[in-house]
mmCIF file of C-alpha atoms and ligand atoms in Angstrom:
data_model
loop_
_atom_site.group_PDB
_atom_site.id
_atom_site.type_symbol
_atom_site.label_atom_id
_atom_site.label_comp_id
_atom_site.label_asym_id
_atom_site.label_seq_id
_atom_site.Cartn_x
_atom_site.Cartn_y
_atom_site.Cartn_z
ATOM 1 C CA UNK A 266 8.582 -72.183 -53.028
ATOM 2 C CA UNK A 267 6.573 -69.205 -55.620
ATOM 3 C CA UNK A 268 9.008 -70.115 -57.795
ATOM 4 C CA UNK A 269 7.991 -73.402 -58.529
ATOM 5 C CA UNK A 270 7.549 -74.317 -61.812
ATOM 6 C CA UNK A 271 4.369 -75.701 -62.084
ATOM 7 C CA UNK A 272 3.815 -76.112 -66.120
ATOM 8 C CA UNK A 273 7.229 -77.074 -67.172
ATOM 9 C CA UNK A 274 6.621 -77.388 -70.662
ATOM 10 C CA UNK A 275 5.609 -73.421 -70.894
ATOM 11 C CA UNK A 276 7.623 -72.973 -68.165
ATOM 12 C CA UNK A 277 4.637 -70.964 -66.025
ATOM 13 C CA UNK A 278 5.352 -70.411 -62.211
ATOM 14 C CA UNK A 279 3.730 -71.150 -58.997
ATOM 15 C CA UNK A 280 3.142 -67.038 -58.741
ATOM 16 C CA UNK A 281 2.354 -66.683 -61.671
ATOM 17 C CA UNK A 282 -0.291 -68.936 -61.913
ATOM 18 C CA UNK A 283 -1.036 -67.072 -58.158
ATOM 19 C CA UNK A 284 -1.259 -64.163 -60.084
ATOM 20 C CA UNK A 285 -3.885 -64.488 -62.625
ATOM 21 C CA UNK A 286 -6.041 -66.377 -60.363
ATOM 22 C CA UNK A 287 -6.041 -63.192 -58.130
ATOM 23 C CA UNK A 288 -5.979 -60.698 -60.736
ATOM 24 C CA UNK A 289 -8.536 -62.313 -63.205
ATOM 25 C CA UNK A 290 -11.191 -64.021 -60.755
ATOM 26 C CA UNK A 291 -10.552 -66.788 -62.367
ATOM 27 C CA UNK A 292 -12.615 -69.754 -60.333
ATOM 28 C CA UNK A 293 -12.142 -72.712 -62.679
ATOM 29 C CA UNK A 294 -9.380 -74.742 -63.935
ATOM 30 C CA UNK A 295 -10.757 -74.572 -67.189
ATOM 31 C CA UNK A 296 -10.242 -71.112 -67.754
ATOM 32 C CA UNK A 297 -6.834 -70.841 -66.141
ATOM 33 C CA UNK A 298 -5.461 -73.579 -68.674
ATOM 34 C CA UNK A 299 -6.804 -70.741 -71.263
ATOM 35 C CA UNK A 300 -5.676 -67.708 -69.905
ATOM 36 C CA UNK A 301 -2.487 -69.017 -69.011
ATOM 37 C CA UNK A 302 -1.112 -71.767 -71.571
ATOM 38 C CA UNK A 303 -0.587 -73.985 -68.499
ATOM 39 C CA UNK A 304 -1.277 -77.674 -68.896
ATOM 40 C CA UNK A 305 -1.497 -77.240 -73.042
ATOM 41 C CA UNK A 306 1.066 -79.632 -73.867
ATOM 42 C CA UNK A 307 1.559 -83.033 -71.878
ATOM 43 C CA UNK A 308 -1.177 -82.215 -69.563
ATOM 44 C CA UNK A 309 0.592 -83.603 -66.626
ATOM 45 C CA UNK A 310 0.764 -80.476 -64.475
ATOM 46 C CA UNK A 311 -3.209 -80.570 -64.327
ATOM 47 C CA UNK A 312 -4.242 -83.191 -62.022
ATOM 48 C CA UNK A 313 -2.660 -85.861 -60.300
ATOM 49 C CA UNK A 314 -4.931 -88.288 -62.660
ATOM 50 C CA UNK A 315 -2.945 -87.072 -65.444
ATOM 51 C CA UNK A 316 0.301 -87.447 -63.861
ATOM 52 C CA UNK A 317 0.240 -91.007 -62.743
ATOM 53 C CA UNK A 318 4.002 -91.165 -61.915
ATOM 54 C CA UNK A 319 4.122 -88.397 -59.878
ATOM 55 C CA UNK A 320 6.335 -86.080 -62.230
ATOM 56 C CA UNK A 321 5.094 -82.712 -60.952
ATOM 57 C CA UNK A 322 4.871 -81.559 -57.447
ATOM 58 C CA UNK A 323 1.989 -79.400 -58.064
ATOM 59 C CA UNK A 324 -1.164 -79.681 -60.361
ATOM 60 C CA UNK A 325 -3.247 -76.655 -61.728
ATOM 61 C CA UNK A 326 -6.255 -78.690 -59.879
ATOM 62 C CA UNK A 327 -4.572 -77.995 -56.575
ATOM 63 C CA UNK A 328 -4.788 -74.414 -57.332
ATOM 64 C CA UNK A 329 -8.353 -73.849 -58.207
ATOM 65 C CA UNK A 330 -10.680 -74.003 -55.775
HETATM 66 S S1 LIG B 40 3.945 -79.148 -67.689
HETATM 67 FE FE1 LIG B 40 2.042 -78.522 -68.137
HETATM 68 S S2 LIG B 40 1.761 -78.971 -70.053
HETATM 69 FE FE2 LIG B 40 3.165 -80.117 -69.823
#
């Protein structure tokens, strides 16, 4: 489960993102993008709205409360 690549463009996994969220105390999506580089290429991994064809299983928006 945790080795799911959330950001396929930058090859960033769910576990890497969860670790960044925890260690850096990130609570907003913009900071998560800046700190990890996830969501900076095609942007489909950012949110379901950016991914109209449902090509990503998980989006950054679902990881940030
Ligand atoms: S999948 Fe994250 S920017 Fe393309």
